[in-house]
Coordinates of C-alpha atoms in Angstrom, one line a residue:
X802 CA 109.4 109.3 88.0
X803 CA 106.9 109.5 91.0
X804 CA 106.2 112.8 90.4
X805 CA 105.6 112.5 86.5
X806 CA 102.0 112.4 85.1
X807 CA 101.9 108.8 83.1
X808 CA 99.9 109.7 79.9
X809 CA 100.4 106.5 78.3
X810 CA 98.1 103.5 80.6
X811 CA 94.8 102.4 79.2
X812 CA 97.2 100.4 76.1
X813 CA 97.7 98.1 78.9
X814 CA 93.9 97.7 79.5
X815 CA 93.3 94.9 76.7
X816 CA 90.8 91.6 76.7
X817 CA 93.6 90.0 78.8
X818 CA 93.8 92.6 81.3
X819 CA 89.4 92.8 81.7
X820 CA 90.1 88.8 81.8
X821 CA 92.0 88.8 85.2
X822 CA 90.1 91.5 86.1
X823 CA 87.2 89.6 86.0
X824 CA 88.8 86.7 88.1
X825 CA 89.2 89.1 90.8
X826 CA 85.6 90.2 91.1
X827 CA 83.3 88.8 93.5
X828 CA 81.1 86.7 91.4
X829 CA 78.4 86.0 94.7
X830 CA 77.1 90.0 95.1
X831 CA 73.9 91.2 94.5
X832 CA 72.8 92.8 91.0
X833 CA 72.6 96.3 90.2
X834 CA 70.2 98.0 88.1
X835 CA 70.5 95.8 85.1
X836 CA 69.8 92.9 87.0
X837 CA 72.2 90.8 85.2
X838 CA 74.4 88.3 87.6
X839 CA 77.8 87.3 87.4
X840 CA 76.9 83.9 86.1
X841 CA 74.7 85.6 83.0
X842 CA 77.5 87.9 82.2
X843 CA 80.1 84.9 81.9
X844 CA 78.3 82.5 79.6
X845 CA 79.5 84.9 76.9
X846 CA 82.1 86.2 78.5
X847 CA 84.6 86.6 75.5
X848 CA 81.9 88.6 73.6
X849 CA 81.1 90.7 77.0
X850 CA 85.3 91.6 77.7
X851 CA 85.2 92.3 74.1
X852 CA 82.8 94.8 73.7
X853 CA 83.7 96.1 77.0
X854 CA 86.8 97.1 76.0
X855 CA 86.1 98.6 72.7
X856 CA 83.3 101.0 74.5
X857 CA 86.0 101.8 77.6
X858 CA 88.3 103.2 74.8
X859 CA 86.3 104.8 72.3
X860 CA 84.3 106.8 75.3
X861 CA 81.5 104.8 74.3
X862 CA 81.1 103.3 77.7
X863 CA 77.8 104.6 79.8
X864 CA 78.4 104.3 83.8
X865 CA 75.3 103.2 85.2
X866 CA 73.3 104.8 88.3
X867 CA 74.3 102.6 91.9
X868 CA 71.4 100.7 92.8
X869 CA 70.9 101.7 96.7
X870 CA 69.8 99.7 99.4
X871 CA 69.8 100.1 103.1
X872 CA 71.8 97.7 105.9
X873 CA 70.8 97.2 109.4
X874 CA 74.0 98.7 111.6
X875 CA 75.0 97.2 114.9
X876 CA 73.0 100.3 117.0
X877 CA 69.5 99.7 115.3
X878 CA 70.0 102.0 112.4
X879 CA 70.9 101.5 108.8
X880 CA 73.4 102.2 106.7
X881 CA 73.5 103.2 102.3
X882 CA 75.2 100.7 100.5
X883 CA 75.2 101.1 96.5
X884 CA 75.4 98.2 94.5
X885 CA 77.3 98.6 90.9
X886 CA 76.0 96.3 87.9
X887 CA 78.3 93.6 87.5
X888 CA 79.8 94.9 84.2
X889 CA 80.9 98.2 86.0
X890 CA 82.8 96.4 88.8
X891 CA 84.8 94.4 85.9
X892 CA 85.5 97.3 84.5
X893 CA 86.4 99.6 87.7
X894 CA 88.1 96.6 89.3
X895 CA 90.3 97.1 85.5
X896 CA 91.1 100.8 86.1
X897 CA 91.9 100.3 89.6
X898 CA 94.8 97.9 88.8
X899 CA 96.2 99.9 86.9
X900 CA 95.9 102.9 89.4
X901 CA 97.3 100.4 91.7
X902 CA 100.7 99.8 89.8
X903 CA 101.2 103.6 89.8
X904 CA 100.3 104.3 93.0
X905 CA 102.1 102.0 95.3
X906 CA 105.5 103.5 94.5
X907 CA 104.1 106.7 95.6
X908 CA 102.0 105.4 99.2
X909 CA 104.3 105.7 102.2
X910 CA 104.7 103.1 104.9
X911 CA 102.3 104.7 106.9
X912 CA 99.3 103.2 104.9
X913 CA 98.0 99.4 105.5
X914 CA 94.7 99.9 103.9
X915 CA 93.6 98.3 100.9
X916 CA 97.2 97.7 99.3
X917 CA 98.7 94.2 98.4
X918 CA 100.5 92.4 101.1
X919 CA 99.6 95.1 104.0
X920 CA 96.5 94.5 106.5
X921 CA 94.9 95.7 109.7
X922 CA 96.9 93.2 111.5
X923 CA 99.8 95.0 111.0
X924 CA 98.5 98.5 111.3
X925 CA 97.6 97.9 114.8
X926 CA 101.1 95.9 115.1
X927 CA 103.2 98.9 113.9
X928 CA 100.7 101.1 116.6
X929 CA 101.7 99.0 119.3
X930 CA 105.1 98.8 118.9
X931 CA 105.2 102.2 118.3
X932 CA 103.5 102.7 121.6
X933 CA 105.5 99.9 123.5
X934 CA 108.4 102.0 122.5
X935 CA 107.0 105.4 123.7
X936 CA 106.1 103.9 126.8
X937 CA 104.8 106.9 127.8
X938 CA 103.0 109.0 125.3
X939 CA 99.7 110.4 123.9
X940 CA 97.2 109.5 121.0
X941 CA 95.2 111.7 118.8
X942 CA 92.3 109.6 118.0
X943 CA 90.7 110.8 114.5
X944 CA 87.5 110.6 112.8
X945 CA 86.4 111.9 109.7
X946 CA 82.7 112.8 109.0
X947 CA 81.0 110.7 105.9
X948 CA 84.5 110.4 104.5
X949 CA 83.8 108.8 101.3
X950 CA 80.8 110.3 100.8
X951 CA 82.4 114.0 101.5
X952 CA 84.9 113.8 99.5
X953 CA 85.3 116.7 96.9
X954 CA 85.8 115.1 93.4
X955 CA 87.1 118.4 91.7
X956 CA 90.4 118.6 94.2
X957 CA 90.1 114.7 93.8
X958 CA 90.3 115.2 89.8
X959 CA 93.4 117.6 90.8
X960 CA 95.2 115.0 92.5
X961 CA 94.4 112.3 89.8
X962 CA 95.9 114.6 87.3
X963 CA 99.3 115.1 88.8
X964 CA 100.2 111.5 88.4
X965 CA 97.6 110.4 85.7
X966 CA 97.3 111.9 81.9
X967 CA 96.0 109.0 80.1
X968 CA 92.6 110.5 78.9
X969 CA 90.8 107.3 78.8
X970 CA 91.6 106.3 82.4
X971 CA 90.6 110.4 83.7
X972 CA 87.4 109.9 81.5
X973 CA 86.0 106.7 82.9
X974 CA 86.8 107.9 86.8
X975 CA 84.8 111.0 85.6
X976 CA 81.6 108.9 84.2
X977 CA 82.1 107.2 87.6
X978 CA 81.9 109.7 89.9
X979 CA 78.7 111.5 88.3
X980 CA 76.6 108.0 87.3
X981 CA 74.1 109.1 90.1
X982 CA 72.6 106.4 92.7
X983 CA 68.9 104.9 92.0
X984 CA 67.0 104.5 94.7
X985 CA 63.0 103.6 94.7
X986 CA 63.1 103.7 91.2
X987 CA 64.6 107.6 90.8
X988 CA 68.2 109.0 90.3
X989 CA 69.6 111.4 92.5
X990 CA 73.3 112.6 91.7
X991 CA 75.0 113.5 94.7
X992 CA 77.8 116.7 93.9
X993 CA 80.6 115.3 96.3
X994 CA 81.6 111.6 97.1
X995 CA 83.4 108.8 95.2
X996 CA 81.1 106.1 93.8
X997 CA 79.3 104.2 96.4
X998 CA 79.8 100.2 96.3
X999 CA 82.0 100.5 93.5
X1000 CA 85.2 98.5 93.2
X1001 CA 87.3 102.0 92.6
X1002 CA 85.9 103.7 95.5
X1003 CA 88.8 102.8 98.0
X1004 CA 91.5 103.3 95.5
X1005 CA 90.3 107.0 95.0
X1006 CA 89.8 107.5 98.7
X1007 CA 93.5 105.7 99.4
X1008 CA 94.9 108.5 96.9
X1009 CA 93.3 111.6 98.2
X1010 CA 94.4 110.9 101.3
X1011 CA 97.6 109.9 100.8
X1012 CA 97.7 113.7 99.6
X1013 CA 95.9 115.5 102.0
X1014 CA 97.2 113.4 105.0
X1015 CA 100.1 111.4 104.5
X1016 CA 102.4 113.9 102.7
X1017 CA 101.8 116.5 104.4
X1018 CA 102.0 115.0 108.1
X1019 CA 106.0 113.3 106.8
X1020 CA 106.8 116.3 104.4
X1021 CA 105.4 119.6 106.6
X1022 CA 104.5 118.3 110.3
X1023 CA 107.2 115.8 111.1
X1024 CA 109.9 118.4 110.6
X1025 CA 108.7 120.8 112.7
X1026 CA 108.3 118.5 115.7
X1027 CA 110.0 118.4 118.8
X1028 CA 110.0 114.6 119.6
X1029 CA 108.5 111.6 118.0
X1030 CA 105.6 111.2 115.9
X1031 CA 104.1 108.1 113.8
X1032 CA 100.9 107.8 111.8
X1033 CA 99.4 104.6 110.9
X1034 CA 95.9 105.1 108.5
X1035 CA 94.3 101.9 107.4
X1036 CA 92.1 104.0 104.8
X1037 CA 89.9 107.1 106.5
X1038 CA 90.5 104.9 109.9
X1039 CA 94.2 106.5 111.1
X1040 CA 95.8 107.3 114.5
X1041 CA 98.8 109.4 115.3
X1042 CA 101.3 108.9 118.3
X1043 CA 103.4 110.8 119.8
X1044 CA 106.0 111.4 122.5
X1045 CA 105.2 115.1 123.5
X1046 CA 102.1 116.5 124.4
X1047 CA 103.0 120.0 122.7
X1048 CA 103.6 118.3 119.8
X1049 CA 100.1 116.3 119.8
X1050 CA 98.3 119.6 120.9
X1051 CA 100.1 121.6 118.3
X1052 CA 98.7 118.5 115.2
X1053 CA 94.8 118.7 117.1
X1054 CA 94.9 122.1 116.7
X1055 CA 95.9 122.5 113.1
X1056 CA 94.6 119.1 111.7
X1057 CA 90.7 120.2 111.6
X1058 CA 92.3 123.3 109.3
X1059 CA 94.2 121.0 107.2
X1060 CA 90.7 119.2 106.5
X1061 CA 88.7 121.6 106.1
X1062 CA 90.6 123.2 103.5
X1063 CA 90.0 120.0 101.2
X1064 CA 85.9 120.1 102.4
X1065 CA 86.5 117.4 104.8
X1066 CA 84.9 117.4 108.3
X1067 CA 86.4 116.0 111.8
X1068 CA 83.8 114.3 113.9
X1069 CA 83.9 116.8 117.0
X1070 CA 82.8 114.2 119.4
X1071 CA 84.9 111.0 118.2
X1072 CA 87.8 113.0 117.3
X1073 CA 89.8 113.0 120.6
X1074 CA 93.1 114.1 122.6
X1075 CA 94.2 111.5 125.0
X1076 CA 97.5 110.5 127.5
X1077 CA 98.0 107.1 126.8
X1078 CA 100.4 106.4 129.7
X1079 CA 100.9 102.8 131.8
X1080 CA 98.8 102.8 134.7
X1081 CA 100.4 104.9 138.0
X1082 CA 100.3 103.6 141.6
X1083 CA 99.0 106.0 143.7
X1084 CA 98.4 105.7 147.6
X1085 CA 95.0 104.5 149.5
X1086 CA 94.0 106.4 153.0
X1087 CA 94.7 103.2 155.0
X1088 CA 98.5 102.6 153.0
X1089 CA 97.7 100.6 150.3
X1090 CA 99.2 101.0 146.9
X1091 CA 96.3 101.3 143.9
X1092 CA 96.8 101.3 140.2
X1093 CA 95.1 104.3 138.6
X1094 CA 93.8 102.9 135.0
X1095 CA 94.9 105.1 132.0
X1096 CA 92.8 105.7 129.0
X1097 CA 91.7 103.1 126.0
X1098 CA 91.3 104.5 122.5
X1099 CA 89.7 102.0 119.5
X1100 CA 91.2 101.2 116.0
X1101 CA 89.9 98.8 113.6
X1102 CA 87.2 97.1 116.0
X1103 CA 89.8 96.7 118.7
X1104 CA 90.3 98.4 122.0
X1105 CA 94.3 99.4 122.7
X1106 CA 95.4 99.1 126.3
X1107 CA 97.8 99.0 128.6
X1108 CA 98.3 96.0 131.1
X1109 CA 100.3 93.4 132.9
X1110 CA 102.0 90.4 131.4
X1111 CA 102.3 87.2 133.2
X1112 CA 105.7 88.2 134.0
X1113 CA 104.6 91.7 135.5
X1114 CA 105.7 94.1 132.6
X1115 CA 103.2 96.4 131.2
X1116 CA 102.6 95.9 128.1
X1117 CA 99.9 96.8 125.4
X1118 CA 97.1 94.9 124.9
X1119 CA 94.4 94.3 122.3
X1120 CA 90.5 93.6 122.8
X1121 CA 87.2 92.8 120.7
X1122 CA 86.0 96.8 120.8
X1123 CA 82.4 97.0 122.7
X1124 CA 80.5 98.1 119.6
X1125 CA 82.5 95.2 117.3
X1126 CA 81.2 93.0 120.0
X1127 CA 77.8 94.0 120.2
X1128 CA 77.8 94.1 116.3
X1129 CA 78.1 91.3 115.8
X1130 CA 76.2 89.7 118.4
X1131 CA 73.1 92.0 117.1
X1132 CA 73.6 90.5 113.1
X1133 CA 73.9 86.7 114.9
X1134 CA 70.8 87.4 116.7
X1135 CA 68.9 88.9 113.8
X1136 CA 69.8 86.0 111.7
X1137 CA 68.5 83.3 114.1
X1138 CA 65.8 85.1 114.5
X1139 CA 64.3 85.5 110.9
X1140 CA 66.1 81.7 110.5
X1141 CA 65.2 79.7 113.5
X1142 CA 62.5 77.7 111.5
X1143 CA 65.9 76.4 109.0
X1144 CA 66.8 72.7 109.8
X1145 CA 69.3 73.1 112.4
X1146 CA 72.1 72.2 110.2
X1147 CA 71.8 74.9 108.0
X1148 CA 71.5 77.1 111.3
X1149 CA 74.6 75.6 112.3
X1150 CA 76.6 75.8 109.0
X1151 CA 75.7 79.5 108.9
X1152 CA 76.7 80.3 112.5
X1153 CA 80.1 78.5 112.5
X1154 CA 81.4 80.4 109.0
X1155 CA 80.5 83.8 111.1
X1156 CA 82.1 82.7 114.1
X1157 CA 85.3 81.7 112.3
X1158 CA 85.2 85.0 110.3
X1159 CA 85.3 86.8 113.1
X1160 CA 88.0 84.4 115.1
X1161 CA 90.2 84.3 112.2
X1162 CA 90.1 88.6 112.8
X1163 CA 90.1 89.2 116.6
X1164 CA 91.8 85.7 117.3
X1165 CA 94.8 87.6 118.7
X1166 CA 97.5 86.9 121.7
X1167 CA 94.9 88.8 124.7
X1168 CA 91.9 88.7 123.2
X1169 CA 91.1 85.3 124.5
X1170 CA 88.1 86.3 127.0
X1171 CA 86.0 88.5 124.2
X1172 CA 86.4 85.7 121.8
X1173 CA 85.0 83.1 124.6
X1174 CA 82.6 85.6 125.9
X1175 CA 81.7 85.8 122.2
X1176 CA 81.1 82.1 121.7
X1177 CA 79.4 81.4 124.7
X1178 CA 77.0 84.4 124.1
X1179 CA 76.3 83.1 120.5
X1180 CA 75.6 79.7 122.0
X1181 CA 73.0 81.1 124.4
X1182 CA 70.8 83.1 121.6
X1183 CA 71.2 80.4 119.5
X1184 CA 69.2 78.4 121.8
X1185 CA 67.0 81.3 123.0
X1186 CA 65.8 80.6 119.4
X1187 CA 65.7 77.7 118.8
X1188 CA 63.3 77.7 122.3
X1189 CA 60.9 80.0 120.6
X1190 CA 60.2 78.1 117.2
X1191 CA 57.5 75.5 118.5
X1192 CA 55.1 75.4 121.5
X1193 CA 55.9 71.5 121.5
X1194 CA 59.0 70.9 121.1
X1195 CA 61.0 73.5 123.0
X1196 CA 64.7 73.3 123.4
X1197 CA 65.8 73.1 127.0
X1198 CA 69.9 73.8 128.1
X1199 CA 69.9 70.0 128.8
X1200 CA 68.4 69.5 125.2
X1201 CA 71.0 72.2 123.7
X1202 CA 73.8 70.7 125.6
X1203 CA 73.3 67.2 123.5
X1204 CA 72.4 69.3 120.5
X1205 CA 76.1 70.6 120.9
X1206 CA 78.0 67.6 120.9
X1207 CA 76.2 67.0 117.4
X1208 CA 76.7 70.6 116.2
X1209 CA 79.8 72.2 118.2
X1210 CA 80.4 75.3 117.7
X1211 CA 84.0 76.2 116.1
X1212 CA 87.1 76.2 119.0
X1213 CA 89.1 79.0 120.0
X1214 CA 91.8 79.6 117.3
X1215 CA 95.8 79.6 118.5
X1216 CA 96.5 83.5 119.0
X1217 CA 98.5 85.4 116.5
X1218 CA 101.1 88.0 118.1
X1219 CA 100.7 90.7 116.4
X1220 CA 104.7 92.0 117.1
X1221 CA 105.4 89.3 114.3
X1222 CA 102.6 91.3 111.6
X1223 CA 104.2 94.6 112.2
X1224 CA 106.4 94.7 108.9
X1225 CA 104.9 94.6 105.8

C-alpha cells in the first residue's frame, strides 16, 4: 500500500544486491578521506561486499566525514562539492535502490528528476506543450535558496518514516546525514542538509519534496483553482504554468508560506511572476505594425520563448541559456589555458568529448545558432591559446585553419524535437 510504512527492506540488501550496486558506481571519481580508489577497493572485492554488508546490518558500519573541495563556477566563484570514500557511495548507492523501488510508485508525473526512464528532455517537453496549449498564460518561475544544503533532516526523518520502518535502512540515512564534512584537515558537522557528494543525496531531496511540493500543489492547490495549472520539477529546479493570472498570484503568494514552514527559503530575486504570452503587434507613429517581445524565463540551462515557425505560427522555442553558454565557454577557456603546452591531440581529444557532451544536451530542434555560436567560439580560444604557448612558433588563423582539417572539431548533431520526449 503506498501509504504503508515497509518495515521489512534491508533482507533484500545481501552480497548480490552491494554487487550490482557496485556496477552502478562511478569507478573514475576522486577519493575521499581514506584515500582508497575504486580500483583498490575491487581487487578484493568479494571480501570488501562481504564485510560491508555484515557492518551495514549489525550497525557496525561508521559513515565517514565528506572530504570537501571547492569548484570554479561559471561567474568566477566556487562552489562546495563533498567527495564520499568510495566504500560509502557502494553502500549509499545500495540503500538508494531500495528507496528507489518504494518510492516510484509513490512520485507523481510531475517529477523528471533523477528517476529511471524520465529526463530533462522531457521536463522541458511536457513545459512546452503545456505552454503551446495555454497559448496564452503565465509562469511562476521558482528558486529555492541552498536547497540541499537547507534542508531540515528532522521533518526529512518524518517523511522517511511514513513509508520506511526497516530500522537498518532509517539507521544508515541517520549515520549519513550527521558524518560531518572534512575540510583542511578538520570536521565541521553542519545541523541541516542531506549529505553533500553522496550517492543518496538526490534520492532524499526527490522525497522531501515530493512531500512538501508535489502533494500538496495536486492534493490542496489544484482543487481550489479556477483554470489550469501544471508543475514540472526536475529535482529543486521546477516551474508552474498556468492559465489565469489569479490563480498564479494566488500560488506566489502562498508558496514562500508553504516553504518556509519546512525551513526552506525562496530566492527573492530569482523567484519570479511573469505573462508568458505570444508577442502582440502594436502600431508605429508612421503606420507600421511592430511585434512587442514577451518575456523569457530559464529551466534546466535553456531559455523558453516564444517565436515564429517557418510557416508563420508561433510557437515555443528553446535556447542555450546565457549563463549555460558562458559556462561553459569559461571551463573551455580555463582548460586550454592551464593545458595549452599538451600535444595538440590531447587538446583536441579533450575539447571534442566536451563539445559533444554539451551537443548531445542542447542539440535541440532551434537551438541551432547557440550550438554554432558555441563551436565557433570554442574554435577561436582554442587558437588564442595555442597563439600564446611559444614566442616562435605562434599559431596564426591561416596556421589554425590547416590545423583544423587535421583536428576538426565535432559537427552539429541532427536536432531532437522535444514534442516526441514529452511522455515518459
Amino acid at each position: 500500500m503506498p501509504d504503508a510504512a515497509l518495515w521489512s527492506l534491508s533482507h533484500h540488501m545481501d552480497e548480490e544486491w552491494l554487487h550490482e550496486a557496485y556496477q552502478r558506481t562511478r569507478k573514475d571519481g576522486a577519493t575521499g578521506v581514506d584515500g582508497c580508489s575504486a580500483d583498490e577497493y575491487g581487487e578484493e572485492l568479494e571480501a570488501n561486499l562481504e564485510t560491508l554488508v555484515n557492518r551495514a546490518h549489525s550497525g557496525e558500519y561508521r559513515a565517514p566525514p565528506v572530504r570537501r573541495v571547492y569548484i570554479p563556477k561559471g561567474n568566477g566563484q566556487t562552489r562546495p562539492l563533498g567527495i564520499p570514500t568510495f566504500e560509502d557511495k557502494v553502500l549509499q548507492r545500495a540503500v538508494a535502490m531500495l528507496l528507489e523501488t518504494v518510492y516510484e510508485q509513490d512520485f507523481l508525473d510531475c517529477s523528471y528528476g533523477f528517476r529511471p526512464g524520465r529526463s530533462a528532455h522531457q521536463a522541458l517537453g511536457k513545459l512546452r506543450d503545456t505552454l503551446m496549449e495555454m497559448r496564452d498564460g503565465w509562469v511562476l518561475e521558482v528558486d529555492i535558496r541552498t536547497y540541499f544544503d537547507s534542508i531540515d533532516r528532522k521533518q526529512l526523518c518524518e517523511v522517511l518514516r511514513q513509508r520506511i520502518g526497516d530500522g537498518v535502512v532509517l539507521r544508515l540515512i541517520g549515520k549519513w546525514l550527521n558524518a560531518g564534512v572534512m575540510e583542511r584537515g578538520e570536521i565541521r558537522y553542519p545541523e541541516a542538509g542531506t549529505p553533500q557528494g553522496g550517492v543518496i543525496s538526490p534520492m532524499l531531496a526527490n522525497i522531501f519534496l515530493h512531500t512538501v511540493l508535489d502533494v500538496w500543489f495536486e492534493s490542496q492547490v489544484k482543487p481550489v483553482l479556477r483554470g489550469r495549472a501544471v508543475l514540472v520539477r526536475f529535482a529543486d529546479d521546477f516551474v508552474i504554468a498556468f492559465e489565469r493570472e489569479d490563480d498564479a498570484r494566488r500560488v506566489h503568494e502562498v508558496l514562500p508560506k508553504r516553504f518556509a514552514k519546512h525551513r526552506l527559503e525562496l530566492h527573492p530575486d530569482k523567484t519570479r511572476l511573469l505573462p508568458f504570452k505570444r508577442p502582440l503587434l502594436s502600431k508605429e507613429d508612421d503606420g507600421t505594425s511592430k511585434e512587442v517581445g514577451s518575456d523569457t524565463f530559464d529551466l534546466l540551462g535553456f531559455t523558453l520563448y516564444w517565436a515564429r515557425s517557418k510557416r508563420g505560427h508561433w510557437v515555443i522555442q528553446l535556447k542555450t541559456s546565457r549563463s549555460r553558454f558562458t559556462r561553459t565557454l569559461h571551463r573551455l577557456n580555463e582548460w586550454c589555458r592551464r593545458n595549452r603546452h599538451l600535444p595538440v591531440r590531447i587538446q583536441w581529444v579533450r575539447i571534442c568529448r566536451s563539445l559533444k557532451g554539451h551537443f548531445a544536451y542542447f542539440g535541440v530542434m532551434g537551438n541551432e545558432g547557440r550550438l554554432v555560436a558555441l563551436r565557433h567560439e570554442v574554435y577561436r580560444l582554442w587558437r588564442g591559446w595555442l597563439h600564446r604557448r611559444s614566442q616562435r612558433a605562434r599559431v596564426t588563423w591561416e596556421k589554425m585553419r590547416r590545423l583544423a582539417e587535421h583536428y576538426p572539431l565535432p559537427r552539429l548533431p541532427e536536432p531532437r524535437d522535444l514534442r516526441a520526449l514529452a511522455k515518459p
